[in-house]
Amino acid sequence: MTESKSRSQSEAALAETAAEAILDPALLAERIPLEAVPVIDLESFLAGTQEERTQVARRIGEACRNIGFFYIVNHGVPAELRAAVFAEAKRFFDSPLERKLEIDIERSACHRGYFKLGGENLDPAKQKQGGDLKEGIKIGRDLSPDHPLVVAGTPLHGPNQWPSGLPGFQETLQSYFDRLNDLGRQLMQALALALELPEDHFERDLDLPMATVGPLHYPPQQGRISEARIGAGAHTDFGCLTILAQDEAGGLQVRNAAGQWIDAPFIADSFVVNIGDMMARWTNDIFASTQHRVINRSGGERYSIPFFFDPDHDADVSCLPTCCGPDRPARYPPTTGLEHLLEMINATFDYHREKAS
């Protein structure tokens, strides 16, 4: 079957007779002021006095306690680099399916590479048949086969699968990975201050962070849309921090503390940052890991670039000292960064769970 025929059939399967997307009532988001997802200027944290850094960290901590999401602006990542990553993502996803499947994630020993539409299912309780209406590629820390962690067979550690025929793709994504890795470290310093810990508290667990950049493509969704199939089903993220670049198509929704779904729209030159399950566990649920979802009803393609920043594989994820006490005992048993991520990945990627069993 030719790629053009395959793509036409795929588009036909997605489209319905209605010209515009019609959302099931359960998917409607509340239109409330943007301040519901706070916008935090990071400039004075990156280049300010200690007092200014502490003030910004407190704002971040307040957002993490209340909703688990916040925007950051003046974050130091060049707009040109962000634009280049989106352009490379579009180039990759526009490639023929057979070319993308050359780096099928199921061929990887460390969960790297391309996954097709429906390959990830973030809400299997509701999306019982199709999985998420998105495709993606996972790119992590590129470790050579002779690296000690790879030789030891450490899960989720190893070489990336890079696509062929796309000159500049690897260099651009690697540059972005490195820059976001630095930003992730800076945000972990802010979280430490927000938790009344020394700002370098997490550094001991960041020798070789398990970071991943994962460009995503959401095709347009039309007709009547229900929770049975959306771009990304309702979920919480697995790890510590997610730093998301999204495009003008929008579609991200966040569930606030009142249980309302609210929009987290596109803001130029911003990142959306959210807390994941691992950080919620580390903080004894003082920081909120918040449900969110994606519904692409823009009528066009949607692209996003999430960056997942997690600690070393052997990081001790036990309750932090400022997050528990006689009146708030630890709610979770100790675990490691790697054990936690493996549990979460096995719950959402069928191939990985089957391979591990």
Short mmCIF file of C-alpha atoms in Angstrom, two decimals:
data_model
loop_
_atom_site.label_atom_id
_atom_site.label_comp_id
_atom_site.label_asym_id
_atom_site.label_seq_id
_atom_site.Cartn_x
_atom_site.Cartn_y
_atom_site.Cartn_z
CA MET A 1 0.00 0.00 0.00
CA THR A 2 1.42 3.42 -0.89
CA GLU A 3 1.97 6.04 1.79
CA SER A 4 -0.44 8.49 0.12
CA LYS A 5 -3.17 5.85 0.03
CA SER A 6 -2.46 4.86 3.65
CA ARG A 7 -2.56 8.49 4.76
CA SER A 8 -5.83 9.10 2.88
CA GLN A 9 -7.44 6.10 4.54
CA SER A 10 -6.19 7.26 7.92
CA GLU A 11 -7.62 10.72 7.40
CA ALA A 12 -10.90 9.27 6.22
CA ALA A 13 -11.11 7.14 9.33
CA LEU A 14 -10.59 10.20 11.52
CA ALA A 15 -13.07 12.50 9.78
CA GLU A 16 -16.82 12.39 10.17
CA THR A 17 -19.54 14.20 8.30
CA ALA A 18 -19.54 17.25 10.56
CA ALA A 19 -17.20 20.02 9.46
CA GLU A 20 -16.26 21.02 13.00
CA ALA A 21 -15.42 19.05 16.11
CA ILE A 22 -18.37 18.51 18.44
CA LEU A 23 -17.26 17.69 21.96
CA ASP A 24 -19.06 15.31 24.25
CA PRO A 25 -20.17 17.29 27.36
CA ALA A 26 -17.59 15.43 29.49
CA LEU A 27 -14.81 17.00 27.41
CA LEU A 28 -15.86 20.64 27.76
CA ALA A 29 -13.40 22.85 29.64
CA GLU A 30 -14.36 25.73 31.90
CA ARG A 31 -13.44 29.17 30.54
CA ILE A 32 -11.96 30.85 33.59
CA PRO A 33 -9.27 33.53 33.90
CA LEU A 34 -5.79 32.57 32.71
CA GLU A 35 -4.44 33.18 36.21
CA ALA A 36 -5.86 29.76 37.12
CA VAL A 37 -2.63 28.46 35.59
CA PRO A 38 -0.09 30.98 36.91
CA VAL A 39 2.43 32.68 34.64
CA ILE A 40 5.81 32.99 36.37
CA ASP A 41 8.67 35.15 35.12
CA LEU A 42 11.84 33.13 35.59
CA GLU A 43 14.31 35.90 34.76
CA SER A 44 14.98 37.01 38.33
CA PHE A 45 15.47 33.40 39.41
CA LEU A 46 18.06 32.78 36.72
CA ALA A 47 19.97 36.04 37.19
CA GLY A 48 18.73 37.69 40.37
CA THR A 49 19.79 37.99 43.99
CA GLN A 50 19.23 35.18 46.46
CA GLU A 51 16.19 37.03 47.80
CA GLU A 52 14.74 37.31 44.30
CA ARG A 53 15.43 33.64 43.63
CA THR A 54 13.61 32.71 46.82
CA GLN A 55 10.61 34.88 45.92
CA VAL A 56 10.26 33.20 42.52
CA ALA A 57 10.68 29.77 44.11
CA ARG A 58 7.85 30.54 46.53
CA ARG A 59 5.56 31.42 43.61
CA ILE A 60 6.48 28.16 41.94
CA GLY A 61 5.83 26.28 45.18
CA GLU A 62 2.41 27.91 45.53
CA ALA A 63 1.50 26.83 41.99
CA CYS A 64 2.74 23.29 42.67
CA ARG A 65 0.61 23.06 45.79
CA ASN A 66 -2.55 24.51 44.29
CA ILE A 67 -2.76 23.17 40.74
CA GLY A 68 0.54 21.48 39.87
CA PHE A 69 0.91 23.54 36.67
CA PHE A 70 2.48 26.87 35.79
CA TYR A 71 3.78 28.74 32.77
CA ILE A 72 7.32 30.10 32.69
CA VAL A 73 8.45 33.06 30.59
CA ASN A 74 11.91 34.63 30.25
CA HIS A 75 13.33 31.15 30.73
CA GLY A 76 16.48 31.66 28.65
CA VAL A 77 15.76 29.12 25.90
CA PRO A 78 16.20 30.89 22.55
CA ALA A 79 13.05 31.24 20.44
CA GLU A 80 15.09 30.21 17.39
CA LEU A 81 15.93 26.85 18.98
CA ARG A 82 12.32 26.22 19.92
CA ALA A 83 11.19 27.04 16.38
CA ALA A 84 13.85 24.76 14.92
CA VAL A 85 12.68 21.83 17.06
CA PHE A 86 9.07 22.27 15.93
CA ALA A 87 10.24 22.41 12.31
CA GLU A 88 12.25 19.20 12.71
CA ALA A 89 9.33 17.48 14.43
CA LYS A 90 7.05 18.35 11.51
CA ARG A 91 9.66 17.08 9.03
CA PHE A 92 9.85 13.77 10.86
CA PHE A 93 6.10 13.25 11.22
CA ASP A 94 5.57 14.16 7.56
CA SER A 95 7.87 11.27 6.60
CA PRO A 96 6.32 8.13 5.10
CA LEU A 97 5.09 5.69 7.71
CA GLU A 98 7.51 2.99 6.59
CA ARG A 99 10.39 5.42 7.14
CA LYS A 100 9.21 6.26 10.64
CA LEU A 101 8.79 2.58 11.46
CA GLU A 102 12.49 2.05 10.73
CA ILE A 103 12.98 3.35 14.26
CA ASP A 104 9.95 1.65 15.79
CA ILE A 105 10.11 1.93 19.58
CA GLU A 106 9.35 -1.78 19.85
CA ARG A 107 12.80 -2.49 18.38
CA SER A 108 14.53 -0.53 21.13
CA ALA A 109 15.96 -2.12 24.24
CA CYS A 110 15.59 1.16 26.15
CA HIS A 111 12.20 2.61 25.10
CA ARG A 112 13.49 4.97 22.41
CA GLY A 113 12.11 5.65 18.96
CA TYR A 114 8.84 6.12 17.12
CA PHE A 115 5.39 5.04 18.26
CA LYS A 116 2.43 5.19 15.90
CA LEU A 117 -1.11 6.47 16.41
CA GLY A 118 -2.62 4.62 19.36
CA GLY A 119 0.75 3.26 20.47
CA GLU A 120 0.35 4.99 23.83
CA ASN A 121 -2.86 4.85 25.84
CA LEU A 122 -2.89 7.27 28.76
CA ASP A 123 -6.49 6.57 29.79
CA PRO A 124 -7.14 2.87 29.11
CA ALA A 125 -10.21 2.84 31.35
CA LYS A 126 -12.03 5.11 28.87
CA GLN A 127 -10.03 4.57 25.67
CA LYS A 128 -10.70 0.84 25.51
CA GLN A 129 -10.01 0.34 21.80
CA GLY A 130 -7.98 2.97 20.01
CA GLY A 131 -5.44 4.48 22.40
CA ASP A 132 -4.33 8.11 22.18
CA LEU A 133 -4.89 9.88 18.87
CA LYS A 134 -1.26 10.93 18.56
CA GLU A 135 2.09 9.68 17.31
CA GLY A 136 5.45 10.45 18.82
CA ILE A 137 9.16 9.82 19.09
CA LYS A 138 11.11 9.34 22.31
CA ILE A 139 14.68 10.63 22.49
CA GLY A 140 16.68 10.29 25.69
CA ARG A 141 20.23 10.57 26.89
CA ASP A 142 22.25 9.01 24.08
CA LEU A 143 24.47 6.44 25.79
CA SER A 144 26.91 4.29 23.82
CA PRO A 145 26.70 0.47 23.99
CA ASP A 146 29.88 0.39 26.10
CA HIS A 147 28.58 2.79 28.77
CA PRO A 148 28.64 1.05 32.17
CA LEU A 149 24.88 1.43 32.69
CA VAL A 150 24.18 -0.03 29.25
CA VAL A 151 26.61 -2.90 29.76
CA ALA A 152 24.85 -3.62 33.06
CA GLY A 153 21.51 -3.82 31.23
CA THR A 154 19.96 -0.93 33.17
CA PRO A 155 16.42 -0.42 31.81
CA LEU A 156 15.66 2.87 29.99
CA HIS A 157 19.38 3.54 29.40
CA GLY A 158 21.05 3.18 26.02
CA PRO A 159 21.39 4.61 22.52
CA ASN A 160 18.72 6.59 20.73
CA GLN A 161 17.22 5.53 17.43
CA TRP A 162 17.74 8.47 15.08
CA PRO A 163 15.76 8.76 11.82
CA SER A 164 17.60 8.55 8.52
CA GLY A 165 17.26 10.97 5.63
CA LEU A 166 16.71 14.05 7.82
CA PRO A 167 20.00 15.96 7.96
CA GLY A 168 20.08 18.32 10.92
CA PHE A 169 17.40 16.47 12.89
CA GLN A 170 19.75 14.81 15.35
CA GLU A 171 21.87 17.93 15.91
CA THR A 172 18.82 20.13 16.54
CA LEU A 173 17.11 17.68 18.91
CA GLN A 174 20.36 17.09 20.79
CA SER A 175 20.90 20.84 21.24
CA TYR A 176 17.36 21.19 22.54
CA PHE A 177 17.80 18.22 24.87
CA ASP A 178 20.96 19.74 26.35
CA ARG A 179 19.37 23.17 26.85
CA LEU A 180 16.23 21.76 28.47
CA ASN A 181 18.35 19.52 30.67
CA ASP A 182 19.97 22.69 32.06
CA LEU A 183 16.56 24.30 32.55
CA GLY A 184 15.33 21.19 34.35
CA ARG A 185 18.22 21.42 36.82
CA GLN A 186 17.41 25.09 37.47
CA LEU A 187 13.76 24.29 38.12
CA MET A 188 14.77 21.53 40.56
CA GLN A 189 16.74 24.17 42.47
CA ALA A 190 13.59 26.29 42.63
CA LEU A 191 11.56 23.33 43.89
CA ALA A 192 14.14 22.67 46.60
CA LEU A 193 13.88 26.26 47.82
CA ALA A 194 10.09 26.08 47.68
CA LEU A 195 10.26 23.02 49.94
CA GLU A 196 12.50 24.83 52.47
CA LEU A 197 15.48 22.71 51.46
CA PRO A 198 18.96 23.85 50.38
CA GLU A 199 18.73 24.77 46.72
CA ASP A 200 21.29 22.11 45.80
CA HIS A 201 19.37 19.35 47.61
CA PHE A 202 18.46 17.44 44.44
CA GLU A 203 21.90 17.75 42.84
CA ARG A 204 23.02 14.49 44.42
CA ASP A 205 20.35 12.73 42.37
CA LEU A 206 21.17 14.46 39.07
CA ASP A 207 24.49 12.95 38.02
CA LEU A 208 22.88 11.36 34.94
CA PRO A 209 19.21 12.37 34.93
CA MET A 210 16.74 10.16 33.08
CA ALA A 211 15.60 12.95 30.79
CA THR A 212 13.58 12.47 27.59
CA VAL A 213 12.40 14.80 24.85
CA GLY A 214 9.36 13.45 23.04
CA PRO A 215 7.97 15.40 20.06
CA LEU A 216 4.29 14.63 19.45
CA HIS A 217 1.93 15.01 16.49
CA TYR A 218 -1.84 15.14 16.91
CA PRO A 219 -3.87 14.86 13.67
CA PRO A 220 -7.03 16.95 13.41
CA GLN A 221 -10.07 15.44 15.08
CA GLN A 222 -13.51 16.22 13.69
CA GLY A 223 -17.11 15.19 14.18
CA ARG A 224 -18.39 14.09 17.57
CA ILE A 225 -15.55 13.59 20.05
CA SER A 226 -15.92 11.66 23.30
CA GLU A 227 -13.62 10.41 26.02
CA ALA A 228 -13.39 7.10 24.15
CA ARG A 229 -10.79 8.63 21.80
CA ILE A 230 -8.95 11.93 22.18
CA GLY A 231 -5.44 13.18 21.48
CA ALA A 232 -4.13 12.33 24.94
CA GLY A 233 -6.40 10.72 27.48
CA ALA A 234 -6.76 12.14 30.96
CA HIS A 235 -3.65 11.29 32.95
CA THR A 236 -0.99 12.49 35.33
CA ASP A 237 2.64 12.51 34.20
CA PHE A 238 4.93 9.81 35.53
CA GLY A 239 8.06 11.56 36.72
CA CYS A 240 9.33 14.71 38.38
CA LEU A 241 8.94 17.59 35.93
CA THR A 242 7.47 18.08 32.48
CA ILE A 243 8.50 21.15 30.50
CA LEU A 244 6.15 21.52 27.53
CA ALA A 245 6.42 23.67 24.42
CA GLN A 246 3.08 23.78 22.62
CA ASP A 247 1.99 25.40 19.37
CA GLU A 248 -0.88 27.73 18.50
CA ALA A 249 -3.33 24.85 18.02
CA GLY A 250 -3.88 24.67 21.78
CA GLY A 251 -5.91 21.79 23.16
CA LEU A 252 -4.27 21.26 26.55
CA GLN A 253 -6.72 21.03 29.45
CA VAL A 254 -5.92 20.80 33.17
CA ARG A 255 -8.15 19.58 35.98
CA ASN A 256 -8.02 22.03 38.87
CA ALA A 257 -8.47 21.37 42.57
CA ALA A 258 -12.24 21.92 42.25
CA GLY A 259 -12.45 19.16 39.65
CA GLN A 260 -13.07 21.57 36.77
CA TRP A 261 -11.36 21.15 33.40
CA ILE A 262 -9.73 24.43 32.43
CA ASP A 263 -7.89 25.41 29.27
CA ALA A 264 -4.12 25.96 29.31
CA PRO A 265 -3.85 27.91 26.05
CA PHE A 266 -0.82 28.75 23.96
CA ILE A 267 1.27 31.68 25.23
CA ALA A 268 4.04 32.82 22.92
CA ASP A 269 7.60 32.05 24.09
CA SER A 270 6.41 30.22 27.18
CA PHE A 271 6.73 26.72 28.55
CA VAL A 272 4.03 24.93 30.49
CA VAL A 273 5.59 23.15 33.48
CA ASN A 274 3.87 20.53 35.57
CA ILE A 275 4.61 18.23 38.47
CA GLY A 276 4.51 14.48 37.88
CA ASP A 277 3.70 11.49 40.08
CA MET A 278 7.29 10.95 41.19
CA MET A 279 7.60 14.48 42.58
CA ALA A 280 4.18 14.19 44.23
CA ARG A 281 5.39 10.98 45.85
CA TRP A 282 8.70 12.57 46.89
CA THR A 283 6.82 15.48 48.53
CA ASN A 284 4.22 13.26 50.23
CA ASP A 285 1.53 14.83 47.99
CA ILE A 286 2.33 18.36 49.11
CA PHE A 287 2.97 19.11 45.44
CA ALA A 288 0.10 18.11 43.20
CA SER A 289 0.40 15.76 40.23
CA THR A 290 -2.60 16.96 38.27
CA GLN A 291 -4.70 15.27 35.63
CA HIS A 292 -4.56 16.79 32.16
CA ARG A 293 -5.55 15.83 28.62
CA VAL A 294 -5.29 17.01 25.02
CA ILE A 295 -8.13 17.48 22.55
CA ASN A 296 -7.13 18.78 19.13
CA ARG A 297 -10.19 20.53 17.79
CA SER A 298 -8.22 23.23 15.98
CA GLY A 299 -9.10 21.78 12.58
CA GLY A 300 -5.40 21.40 11.77
CA GLU A 301 -2.32 19.55 12.88
CA ARG A 302 -1.09 20.00 16.44
CA TYR A 303 2.53 19.60 17.52
CA SER A 304 4.01 19.72 20.99
CA ILE A 305 7.45 19.08 22.45
CA PRO A 306 7.33 17.70 26.01
CA PHE A 307 10.58 17.33 27.91
CA PHE A 308 10.48 14.94 30.85
CA PHE A 309 13.10 15.55 33.54
CA ASP A 310 13.65 12.76 36.03
CA PRO A 311 16.46 11.97 38.48
CA ASP A 312 19.15 9.30 38.30
CA HIS A 313 18.00 5.69 38.03
CA ASP A 314 19.13 4.95 41.59
CA ALA A 315 17.77 8.14 43.17
CA ASP A 316 16.19 7.41 46.55
CA VAL A 317 12.59 8.57 46.20
CA SER A 318 11.72 8.56 49.88
CA CYS A 319 9.64 11.23 51.55
CA LEU A 320 11.60 14.48 51.76
CA PRO A 321 12.45 15.62 55.30
CA THR A 322 10.36 18.79 55.12
CA CYS A 323 7.30 16.94 53.81
CA CYS A 324 6.52 14.56 56.65
CA GLY A 325 6.27 14.55 60.44
CA PRO A 326 4.14 13.26 63.30
CA ASP A 327 1.04 14.94 61.85
CA ARG A 328 1.83 13.91 58.26
CA PRO A 329 3.39 10.44 58.06
CA ALA A 330 4.91 9.21 54.81
CA ARG A 331 2.17 7.97 52.49
CA TYR A 332 4.38 5.89 50.16
CA PRO A 333 7.09 3.30 50.64
CA PRO A 334 10.56 4.22 49.38
CA THR A 335 11.38 3.48 45.75
CA THR A 336 13.95 4.51 43.17
CA GLY A 337 13.58 6.77 40.18
CA LEU A 338 13.90 3.84 37.77
CA GLU A 339 11.51 1.51 39.59
CA HIS A 340 8.85 4.21 39.61
CA LEU A 341 9.20 5.00 35.89
CA LEU A 342 9.14 1.34 34.85
CA GLU A 343 5.89 0.81 36.72
CA MET A 344 4.29 3.78 34.98
CA ILE A 345 5.57 2.95 31.48
CA ASN A 346 4.35 -0.63 31.74
CA ALA A 347 0.88 0.69 32.51
CA THR A 348 0.63 2.72 29.28
CA PHE A 349 2.72 0.92 26.64
CA ASP A 350 1.44 -2.60 25.98
CA TYR A 351 4.60 -3.67 24.14
CA HIS A 352 6.81 -2.67 27.08
CA ARG A 353 4.70 -4.49 29.63
CA GLU A 354 4.64 -7.63 27.49
CA LYS A 355 8.40 -7.46 26.94
CA ALA A 356 9.03 -7.10 30.67
CA SER A 357 6.78 -10.03 31.64
#
